[in-house]
C-alpha angles and dihedrals in degrees: 000000000000126000122214108254126191118309090241108021095196113175092003098107094058092049092045090050092053093051093045090052088054092048091051095045100055141037096237109134095194123064120187118202111192139174142116124301115285095021095115105261094138093047091051093047091051092049091051091047091053092049099052110019094099090062093067135075089237139357140193135181116203113190128194088022095163094054096043095047096056093096134042091244090052092052091049091052090051091050092050092048091052092052092045095049094050105031097032091219111140093186096065112112123183104198098191139011098258093050089047092055091050093047092050092051094046096047100037102034094101097037127098101226141175115219127179119194105191118203105006116181105179136018091233088067089063092045092051089051104040106007088236140327102249098089100063118118120263111277095029117131127207115191118197127190117199145157090221116084091190090063092064098029093099123149094220118114093229092069128073125180136207127194116213110224129206118270115267119242096267093047091047093051092049094048092047092046093052090056098038100038106010088238136093093249132040122248111273095244090050096047096100092048091046090053089053089057091048090051091048095046094051093208097304107146094205091059094044092052096046097043093042091054091046094053097041111124095004127129124255091253090055090048092053092048093047094048090051089051093049091055091053103031118031120227111266091218092056094042092051091059095042095048092064090081092047092051090057092063126094122237095269093049091048090055091051092049094049093046091053093044094049103035119000110046107131096023126122112275094229091050093052092044091057089052095047092043089057086056091054093245097134093231097182090070097026098055091045088052090054090049091051090050090053090240094116133024135194121221129214090274092055093251121147116242139170136183113273091240091055091049089049089049091053093050091047091053089055092046091054090058087079116353095181103035113050091186089067095057124097096232134029126196106140109103096223094048093048092047091053093048096047099041095041092042092229098138121130141198089265093072109104101171141012129196118182128171115177118209112255092243095055115041114186129214123223127210114241093244099041092117097046097107094048099088094158097049111139104166128041114177115176137170132178096001126135130205131223099231123321123348097248101184138040121161112254089226093062113134101176126039106175110166118161111203095012102193100212132075092231145347124278117279093240094058116105111172096175096175098048111143104168124042112178119168107153119172090013135135097240121140107215103220091047092050095048090053087063097043121058103165125159087184093061109115106158129046125175120184099155115165094004103156097193098060110104100161139021107223127206108303095182090087102036098039113004093165097055112146104177126032119181117189098153116160096001087152096184095051109119108161139036115197114250095235091064088078088076102055099136097192098046111118104168128030117177119187097159114159098007088145096176096047111123109150119061130161114297091223139019129218104165113143095181099046113124103163128034114174122186095158112160094001086145098181098050104109104175140033123230123256114258105228097193140003114294109198097171099060104104105162125039120173119191094155117145095008125129093244110139101169132030121210120255087243088068088099089070088079088087097158099057115134098171128031123182113190143157142052137225090234104049139042113237121202117203121213124239089251088074086091091067091073095102097168099050109139102165126035116187112194122188127180123334109355118165125199120209123273130223094012124165129198109194106317097333118101110220102190136008099165104020107158090189111220132338122254089279100042105260126147120258127209099264092053091051093051096045097040087057092054092051102045128068098192135164090203134012131177130195120198127177136161107199144069145276095054111173114183121177133187089274087088086078086078088072091093093174100041110137105160130039115181126181126168135190098355107151093185103048101118102174142013107228126229106288133210118267090249092069115118107164135032119181116183101161118180091002092137098175097066109124123230095240092058091048092049091055091048093052092047091050091053090047090055091048088054092047098241118139114235094216099059115128132195111258090218096065109126108139144357124249114194122215138162117214129191097142104104109140124220114241100224091176091070095051115115136185112257092251093057092043090055090051090056090047089052090053091052091048101031102161142031087248087068089072091059100045116120107214092196130234109354131129126226134177125178115179138149106265141115105205125081108230111262095239093070097104095202119050134171138186089213133071094261136052132189138199142156126253137181130255095296126053105250129214110274140171128204133201128201126196113212117198125196108216132186113264090226091060132050097218139060115258100164098094097170133054090215096119140028120250125242090248141063116227130193128182146166121229128207120204121191131183121214115197115184087337096311115123127213132165111250100210147339108296109272119222121221110197137191098354121166103184143023116302141189121222120202120190133173141158130192124269094251093061093046093050091049093050100040106018093102090063096055114108122188126316097316123054128175115221129189125186112203129182137179139174103250097184135005139174133198117206095206100020097241105110141028133200123246133177104244104173143359134205133190127190111201142139098252140178096210115169118255125260094050116154120240117211120204128187131236097001105103145008127260088259089064089048091054091050093052092049093050092049092048097046092050089066093059135067118210095266093064096057105085134167093269095054092046090053090051092056090079093043130089115222103174140127094191121110120263 
């Protein structure tokens, strides 16, 4: 028996292979395949069924199981079909559900069967059909496809689960092209339009198939018109499939989904939960239900996300509430619709939320009573909008008031929003004490007044908003004083005062049991730190960098939960108290300027320091501190970061048994990195131009050992050396960005304060000033990609990239030595992709290289287990072709003098490269010698021996010899 699979099963084989490996490797007899509608679950299940059905005593595939099992008659028909398919007895009749369950158990109990239940919605559907799944014979397999992750997320050992991911860009382009052009690639003159469709479809196979078929055979003008329509009006065919999951939600869950789709996609989960909780929507359960249904996801930074098609579906559901009259819809976000409703005063009680952002070039003015009819308004999100006079009306039931650039100093005296939860007014003209006289909200949990230039003091919040959780006062450059009572806000979790350069008076003491983040970065006039009245175990991140604090109180040791501490300034000497040694969970220590640790300190009977010496003039650790700090701390991870000179590390650093991160910046006199403990995972020594090559060699070899790669491995394809000199790396001007835009991208990659505390697991990084790839990398290239062959499993490998900073006026690198720093500061973002047998996958989150002033090497490696998990589904047979490709996606130059280029790459891997590869070395011979080597080599081949693999290797270095 063979089921009809997709017409063009692009990407299916790799996913089927991964699931089959899982089926073969464990005894689980139930396999759950889950994912959103249109992702390809049914296609994958059919392909698996076709592959393995002949290995069972009987098999049956039941499609549309959810729909067919909704009635008793439907269940009976499914039971009869199962018995018929496996027993081949046309005379069997079930009669009723209970008898059907008994008949199935009696007849199939001793048979090894394969059963696929396609599109299951609830576990009770399976119980009504089979009575359970625990009675099947050993070796039987039951495959379930579902949109609900919770259905298959069972803790029992007999169940394994597989999430179907979106197609990657290459797979998406091929699938779309097969439907639009009947070929694997689009026509050249349609390539740009095809890429627009790929970007729009976001890897959803359903969309690619439907849109590809719709555009097949049409002109470019029709394509352009259709693409514009898709972006405004979703395809009914796609929406019909996607809405099945939405229809399975109850009323509360539907409201949560529509609120996220219309207003809160991309926001922090906790933030949204506070809002929805204030609306009595029970978000703890509701959001998890949406996650289980694959309608919403949560990223590593705890931000809510959803596929663009699902967001579009949600907005379309709201639009259909009243296509002709926007004022009769529940939610408004389209600028034109909102403008009509507010200016024409046509709003109604049905409106639940409004979001309006006026283009910068056309500010609009609202009438004072424009919101008067909207009695049920919960969310008001506004940007770049002015008001004619005072805002006379706000609904008392408002939960969110988010108004960037609010033009008034306060709210009207007759406004009483008693249930307000979110108050965001960044870049506004509000005066804090005036505003808080108008707002007395115990429900208020989030306040954002970033860059408000009229705030001079922060009054007592314990009366106006005692339950505040997040308080953002970043860059309030006129803020001078914070009321003393604000040091006792029990519910406050995050308090950001970054860049409040005039701030002088802060609370004299702190008693804040919920506080997790306290940021005083660049508060240049703050001269002392509050007393800590009791232990605070929840404070994880404290930044006192670039403040005027010279002495910390002895109670500082009460901050027992700190994981990261930033402290010090280039303008003041800061003395730490002896209680610093109580910080048992410190993972990252950022030291700036002249920071002195205490001398002659004892903890119990153990003397910590007899001859301490504190820090050098520029704040770097000396040997005694390293030894004694090790004896005092029992840390899983520690990190040292400094930015100055005269660093003198000795072998005593080996006593840091838990040291994971060592960060040093801008030290001109650091000559060597000492031997480091085996726990080390990352070493950053950016702009430390005095590091000697011998020290760097030892460091690279140590990381290689930690990864488990042998330093003496050679490429089996090495046959001869081809010598070439290369200084022809072109600058990619298209990826250059102004500093402001570069920082916005950086902010997206590090969107929350939590990002600075994330542990990304076992991975190894080195960033050091150097130009030469270490000689033990057995594959090397003078281009931005490198390829090799590996066996059936993806081995451990490490790569190394040489970044050169080249003058913008030239197109080649002429700074051959890292002996001096450039008159520029360069930052860039690098993208690394892996191609396995032609399949592309991103290797990692895009790393950011900041504030570099000379050439640097970047080493990166991860263990075999992680690589096999990430790329194992692409491996095919005993020989697999791998290409590592990297590029600089964005870069910025502070003074516009230099730009970054990728000059060389190296990979160290146990390979099975074919023989007769060409090895390219650098700076050993002229192009005349190169030509001679090529002629001699090519004369030994006839045309049949020169295949694609050998041609690719001609631009790849595969050498273990020194440069």
